[in-house]
C-alpha positions as a printed Julia matrix, in Angstrom:
460×3 Matrix{Float64}:
 -16.02  -44.87  -14.01
 -14.3   -43.44  -17.06
 -11.76  -40.75  -16.57
 -13.0   -37.28  -17.91
 -11.97  -36.53  -21.36
 -10.11  -33.27  -22.64
 -11.49  -31.44  -25.44
 -10.11  -28.01  -27.06
 -12.09  -25.73  -28.85
 -11.17  -22.31  -30.49
 -12.75  -19.55  -28.43
 -15.12  -18.7   -31.32
 -16.28  -22.34  -31.48
 -16.7   -22.59  -27.99
 -18.86  -19.44  -27.64
 -20.86  -20.32  -30.63
 -21.84  -23.68  -28.98
 -22.96  -21.62  -25.85
 -24.94  -19.27  -28.03
 -26.77  -22.44  -29.88
 -27.36  -24.0   -26.28
 -25.03  -26.94  -27.12
 -23.02  -25.92  -24.13
 -25.68  -24.7   -21.21
 -24.56  -22.28  -18.65
 -27.7   -22.17  -16.55
 -27.51  -25.33  -14.48
 -30.07  -24.98  -11.84
 -27.46  -24.83   -8.92
 -25.03  -22.63  -10.62
 -24.43  -19.06   -9.1
 -25.52  -15.92  -10.93
 -22.83  -13.87  -12.8
 -20.88  -12.23   -9.99
 -17.85  -10.72  -11.64
 -17.01   -6.9   -11.75
 -15.44   -4.83  -14.64
 -11.99   -5.55  -13.25
 -12.24   -9.12  -13.44
 -13.67   -9.09  -16.94
 -10.99   -6.72  -18.21
  -8.25   -8.9   -16.89
  -9.97  -12.08  -18.67
 -10.04  -10.47  -21.87
  -6.19   -9.15  -21.49
  -5.47  -12.88  -20.75
  -6.9   -13.97  -23.95
  -5.48  -11.14  -26.22
  -2.01  -11.77  -24.81
  -2.41  -15.75  -25.18
  -1.9   -16.36  -21.6
  -3.35  -19.08  -19.65
  -6.88  -19.86  -18.66
  -7.65  -22.85  -16.54
  -9.67  -25.41  -18.38
 -13.62  -25.1   -18.42
 -15.2   -28.1   -16.56
 -18.22  -29.42  -18.3
 -20.79  -32.19  -17.62
 -22.13  -34.35  -20.46
 -25.66  -35.92  -20.61
 -26.36  -38.97  -22.5
 -27.8   -36.99  -25.19
 -24.49  -35.07  -25.59
 -25.83  -31.94  -24.1
 -23.03  -30.19  -22.29
 -23.44  -28.12  -18.94
 -20.94  -25.77  -17.58
 -19.68  -27.09  -14.31
 -16.94  -24.91  -13.54
 -16.24  -21.7   -15.58
 -19.54  -20.02  -15.96
 -18.46  -16.51  -15.09
 -15.5   -16.87  -17.45
 -17.98  -17.81  -20.12
 -20.43  -15.12  -19.51
 -17.49  -12.6   -19.3
 -16.08  -13.68  -22.65
 -19.59  -13.54  -24.36
 -20.0   -10.01  -22.83
 -17.08   -8.81  -24.62
 -17.75  -10.77  -27.88
 -21.33  -10.71  -28.34
 -22.82   -8.04  -26.04
 -20.67   -4.9   -26.81
 -19.03   -4.86  -23.5
 -16.34   -1.88  -23.3
 -13.19   -2.33  -21.41
 -13.17    0.34  -18.66
 -10.56    3.07  -18.39
  -9.72    1.83  -15.04
  -7.63   -1.15  -16.64
  -3.92   -1.07  -15.98
  -2.2    -3.09  -18.64
  -4.12   -1.8   -21.72
  -1.52   -1.63  -24.29
  -1.76   -5.07  -26.33
   1.34   -5.86  -28.52
   0.39   -7.79  -31.73
   1.62   -8.48  -35.12
   0.0    -5.9   -37.57
  -0.27   -7.04  -41.21
   1.21   -4.58  -43.87
   1.01   -4.99  -47.56
   3.36   -3.06  -49.87
   2.78   -1.82  -53.37
   3.54   -5.23  -54.78
   0.85   -6.97  -52.62
   3.63   -8.44  -50.5
   2.51   -8.96  -46.9
   4.85   -8.39  -43.91
   3.97   -8.15  -40.28
   5.31   -5.41  -38.01
   5.43   -5.1   -34.31
   2.48   -2.9   -32.99
   0.5    -2.14  -29.93
  -3.21   -1.33  -29.46
  -4.86    0.42  -26.48
  -7.93   -1.66  -25.6
  -9.01    1.02  -22.88
 -12.55    2.01  -23.78
 -12.8    -0.35  -26.7
 -15.32   -2.99  -27.62
 -14.51   -6.29  -29.55
 -15.59   -4.36  -32.72
 -13.08   -1.61  -32.3
 -10.15   -4.01  -32.04
  -7.92   -4.41  -35.27
  -8.75   -7.38  -37.44
  -5.44   -8.93  -36.15
  -6.79   -8.86  -32.36
 -10.1    -9.99  -33.33
  -8.68  -13.19  -35.12
  -6.25  -13.73  -32.02
  -9.49  -13.57  -29.78
 -11.3   -15.83  -31.81
  -8.51  -18.48  -32.52
  -7.62  -18.5   -28.61
  -7.48  -22.16  -27.45
 -10.28  -23.03  -24.92
  -9.51  -25.94  -23.21
 -12.27  -27.86  -21.45
 -12.56  -31.25  -19.3
 -15.89  -33.23  -19.99
 -17.38  -35.55  -17.42
 -19.45  -37.98  -19.43
 -22.59  -40.03  -18.56
 -24.01  -37.14  -16.3
 -27.55  -36.45  -15.09
 -28.73  -33.34  -13.07
 -27.79  -34.96   -9.75
 -24.2   -35.66  -10.99
 -23.95  -32.15  -12.34
 -25.04  -30.48   -9.15
 -22.28  -32.57   -7.37
 -19.77  -31.58   -9.62
 -20.68  -27.93   -9.34
 -20.42  -28.26   -5.65
 -17.0   -29.93   -5.84
 -15.37  -27.47   -8.19
 -16.63  -24.34   -6.45
 -15.57  -25.5    -3.01
 -12.92  -22.91   -2.72
 -12.44  -19.38   -1.22
 -11.86  -16.54   -3.7
  -9.13  -13.85   -2.72
 -10.38  -11.28   -0.65
  -9.64   -7.44   -1.12
  -6.33   -7.57    0.99
  -5.09  -10.63   -0.58
  -5.84   -9.35   -4.18
  -4.2    -6.14   -3.46
  -1.0    -7.59   -2.42
  -0.54   -9.05   -5.89
   0.22   -5.53   -7.09
   3.45   -5.39   -4.84
   5.19   -8.01   -6.91
   8.53   -6.17   -6.77
   8.76   -6.16   -2.98
   6.52   -9.18   -2.13
   9.54  -11.33   -1.23
  10.64   -8.76    1.29
   7.3    -8.62    2.82
   7.25  -12.39    3.38
  10.66  -12.36    4.92
   9.45   -9.58    7.36
   6.3   -11.44    8.14
   8.5   -14.57    9.08
  10.29  -12.48   11.81
   9.48  -12.64   15.66
   7.52   -9.31   15.59
   4.71  -10.9    13.33
   4.59  -14.1    15.12
   4.84  -13.14   18.83
   4.84   -9.57   19.49
   1.23   -8.39   18.26
  -2.55   -9.18   18.86
  -3.17  -10.66   15.36
  -5.53  -13.47   14.98
  -4.76  -16.71   13.13
  -7.49  -15.36   10.63
  -5.83  -12.07   10.28
  -2.39  -13.95    9.25
  -4.17  -15.98    6.55
  -6.66  -13.3     5.25
  -4.0   -10.77    3.96
  -4.34   -8.5     7.09
  -0.63   -8.43    8.16
   0.37   -7.81    4.63
  -1.78   -4.93    4.59
  -0.29   -3.65    7.94
   3.09   -3.75    6.5
   2.03   -1.73    3.39
   0.23    0.72    5.56
   3.38    1.08    7.85
   5.61    1.63    4.83
   3.29    4.22    3.33
   2.81    6.05    6.6
   6.59    6.0     7.48
   7.93    6.96    4.14
   5.31    8.21    1.69
   2.6     9.76    3.76
   2.22   12.67    1.32
   0.81   10.17   -1.19
  -1.37    8.22    1.56
  -3.98    6.11   -0.22
  -7.09    4.7     1.68
  -7.41    1.77   -0.6
  -4.92   -1.06    0.02
  -4.4    -1.76   -3.71
  -3.52    1.78   -4.6
  -1.01    1.63   -1.84
   0.4    -1.47   -3.16
   0.69    0.04   -6.51
   2.44    3.1    -5.44
   4.81    1.17   -3.24
   5.77   -1.16   -6.05
   6.85    2.17   -8.08
   8.29    4.33   -5.46
   9.5     2.19   -2.59
  13.27    1.39   -1.97
  15.21   -1.5    -0.58
  16.6     0.91    2.05
  13.04    1.63    3.31
  12.32   -1.88    3.77
  15.68   -2.41    5.48
  14.79    0.34    7.89
  11.45   -0.97    8.62
  13.07   -4.65    9.2
  15.54   -3.13   11.63
  12.74   -1.15   13.46
  10.84   -4.38   13.95
  13.88   -6.31   15.26
  14.61   -3.59   17.8
  10.83   -3.77   18.87
  11.03   -7.67   19.22
  13.54   -7.02   22.09
  11.12   -4.6    24.1
   7.53   -5.59   23.4
   6.33   -7.82   26.11
   3.04   -9.53   26.74
   1.49   -6.7    28.74
   1.9    -4.17   25.76
   1.75   -6.5    22.77
  -2.1    -5.99   22.36
  -1.48   -2.46   21.37
  -0.17   -3.75   18.0
  -3.53   -5.04   16.65
  -4.96   -5.0    13.28
  -6.5    -1.55   13.44
  -3.76    0.6    15.05
  -0.39   -1.21   14.33
   0.66    0.97   11.46
   0.33    3.95   13.69
   2.41    2.73   16.5
   4.96    1.13   14.12
   5.3     4.6    12.41
   5.48    6.3    15.97
   8.52    4.1    16.78
  10.13    5.11   13.57
   9.97    8.64   14.52
  11.1     7.66   18.11
  14.49    6.22   16.61
  15.29    9.68   15.59
  15.35   10.82   19.23
  18.76    8.89   20.13
  17.2     7.39   23.22
  17.31    3.76   24.52
  14.4     1.7    22.97
  13.11    0.57   26.54
  12.08    4.19   26.89
   9.52    3.44   24.09
   8.15    0.54   25.9
   7.88    2.6    29.08
   5.91    5.06   27.07
   3.74    2.17   25.48
   2.75    1.0    29.35
   1.93    4.55   30.37
  -0.3     5.21   27.31
  -2.14    1.94   27.81
  -2.4     2.09   31.64
  -3.24    5.87   31.8
  -3.11    8.09   28.81
  -5.48    6.29   26.58
  -8.34    6.74   28.9
  -7.56   10.44   30.35
  -5.5    12.39   27.9
  -7.4    14.26   25.18
  -5.87   15.82   21.97
  -6.46   19.5    21.01
  -9.93   18.89   19.61
 -10.88   17.33   23.21
 -10.73   13.74   21.95
  -9.66   10.72   23.58
  -7.29    8.54   21.29
 -10.08    6.08   20.51
 -12.46    8.84   19.67
 -10.55   10.41   17.05
 -11.88    7.89   14.3
 -15.4     8.0    15.45
 -16.71   10.44   12.61
 -14.41    9.36   10.01
 -12.82    6.04    8.52
  -9.62    4.77   10.43
  -7.8     4.92    7.14
  -8.8     8.65    6.79
  -5.39   10.79    6.17
  -6.68   13.36    8.78
  -7.57   10.77   11.25
  -3.88    9.26   10.95
  -2.45   12.75   11.22
  -4.46   13.53   14.31
  -3.59   10.11   15.95
   0.13   10.56   15.3
   0.05   14.2    16.48
  -1.53   13.2    19.66
   0.85   10.26   20.14
   4.02   11.91   19.4
   3.11   14.97   21.6
   2.3    12.5    24.6
   5.41   10.46   23.96
   7.69   13.4    23.85
   6.16   15.01   27.02
   6.52   11.63   28.65
  10.19   11.52   27.7
  11.12   14.87   28.71
   9.97   14.14   32.21
  12.12   10.99   32.06
  14.95   12.89   30.5
  15.11   16.47   31.86
  16.79   19.13   29.78
  20.3    20.6    30.27
  20.66   24.08   31.76
  19.65   26.97   29.45
  22.78   28.45   27.38
  23.34   31.41   25.15
  21.88   30.92   21.67
  25.35   31.49   20.34
  26.97   28.91   22.43
  24.15   26.6    21.74
  24.37   26.73   18.03
  28.35   26.79   18.22
  28.47   23.67   20.21
  25.8    21.71   18.19
  27.27   22.74   14.92
  30.93   22.54   15.74
  31.3    26.05   14.71
  32.89   29.01   16.45
  30.81   31.52   18.67
  32.35   34.4    16.52
  31.1    32.94   13.2
  27.81   32.09   14.72
  27.56   35.75   16.05
  28.36   37.16   12.57
  25.4    35.4    10.99
  22.9    35.41   13.76
  20.8    38.22   12.22
  20.55   36.18    8.84
  19.48   33.0    10.73
  16.75   34.87   12.69
  15.44   36.61    9.52
  15.55   33.24    7.63
  13.89   31.38   10.19
  11.01   33.87   10.68
  10.39   33.71    6.81
  10.53   29.85    6.96
   8.05   29.72    9.73
   5.65   32.09    8.07
   5.65   30.2     4.86
   5.49   26.83    6.25
   4.24   26.33    9.81
   0.6    27.08   11.07
   0.29   30.06   13.54
  -1.28   27.72   15.99
   1.57   25.21   15.82
   3.61   24.61   19.06
   6.85   24.34   17.04
   6.53   28.26   17.0
   7.0    28.44   20.81
   9.81   30.58   21.87
  10.98   27.53   23.95
  11.59   25.74   20.69
  13.58   28.73   19.02
  17.16   27.31   19.68
  16.75   23.99   17.93
  14.9    25.9    15.04
  17.83   28.25   14.82
  20.27   25.43   14.82
  18.51   23.75   11.94
  18.64   27.12   10.04
  22.41   27.49   10.61
  22.9    23.81    9.62
  20.95   24.37    6.44
  23.28   27.25    5.41
  26.54   25.33    6.58
  25.43   22.19    4.53
  23.79   24.35    1.69
  20.57   22.53    1.74
  17.34   24.24    1.61
  14.73   23.78    4.45
  11.63   24.74    2.93
  10.14   21.62    1.55
  11.07   19.59    4.65
   9.89   22.17    6.99
   6.37   22.2     5.47
   6.28   18.2     5.62
   7.69   18.23    9.14
   5.27   20.92   10.35
   2.29   18.78    8.69
   3.29   15.73   10.86
   4.74   17.21   14.08
   3.08   19.77   16.42
   5.38   19.45   19.38
   9.12   19.1    20.53
  11.49   18.04   23.16
  12.4    20.46   26.02
  15.81   19.58   25.7
  16.72   21.48   22.59
  19.89   19.63   21.85
  17.88   16.53   21.66
  15.15   18.13   19.67
  17.85   19.62   17.34
  19.28   16.05   16.67
  15.87   14.7    16.14
  15.0    17.19   13.46
  18.39   17.02   11.81
  17.9    13.08   11.56
  14.57   13.72   10.19
  15.73   16.25    7.66
  18.61   14.02    6.31
  16.24   11.12    5.93
  13.76   13.37    4.05
  16.79   14.65    1.67
  18.13   11.32    0.94
  14.58   10.05   -0.06
  13.96   13.25   -2.22
  17.28   12.94   -3.9
  16.75    9.18   -4.7
  13.26    9.98   -6.24
  14.67   12.93   -8.43
């Protein structure tokens, strides 16, 4: 059997042959056109930027008629733009196309200048002449199998289309190119190999990459939470930092030391990012990591089936009415879990005897009691105003038992000359409880504030 031959056409010539029927795109077993606007847009950009398109595979009958074996959707998409008034949609990301603009001076001397054209919402007819020519002259490679009949053509179609296209999660990950290497390193660690309940299918279908992305968003950028994986990947590609990935990798290494077979099923594809975020919050409490494992056991064995949140729902009932990726659902789950965790840890680590507020602030801020006493009225007035503007009236953060650590935060902000308002609004949005041990609670809030302050400073 002769090897298939290669043939290169200009795109204009190739599409003319399709229009005339010399190249047929309607083989009996060929699938219908299934591409969406995003795929069409990307293909057109590929042509206009002179990037690579894999060869179209053709089958040739003895009478020289050609049938498309592989590349039918590409062909149909290109025809839609060239011949059917298809308009590039506004959702396209890379819409600015560079080209050489022809310029003629008064002496009819032609020069070429660098220019750009925004193809968003444009049809072929709206392109500059230079880009029309670039489109029509694109070199379309084909590979032609000779001496075919309908049976052979069907066999070739089956062979060349025997592949699995990227799913939504896999495609979304391509938008995280800046940190893709970091994610791959993280996925090669012990946690994603042994300390979880992910199936082999999850690991090959892009699910674990999505879990990393969701966790990074939840830990560091929850105010910008996205329900769609692609939107999250785009956001992280622009706003994430190496330090955030370093902290996540460190968290995973710590979890590898404490997650045992009896609790690893908690880290499944649905809730992993919730519990990974919960551990990140736990790290700010300054407690031994095995305490977190103890909480997970208690949650799995008891709390999950008997403890209800303030709306009267068990943990697994919270996402009953809304999507598991809904922002409010995530907030409710984390609020419930953090409250349960703090209550559990309080029982394990009872608080120290109550001290006077002045002494408490002095010891925790390394200041003299006299200095604290002078400014105590200022701290109280400032705290009352802060709570009124940033914390819900029904939040447990307002409880009198939590006053000492809040006053310590206010005194800390004055000492460090750092404003609390934005952080407190964010903190109250994601926290509704506190540690009875006010010293530990102050340390936890201070750590959270410093992390928030560093991130804001980097993004400024």
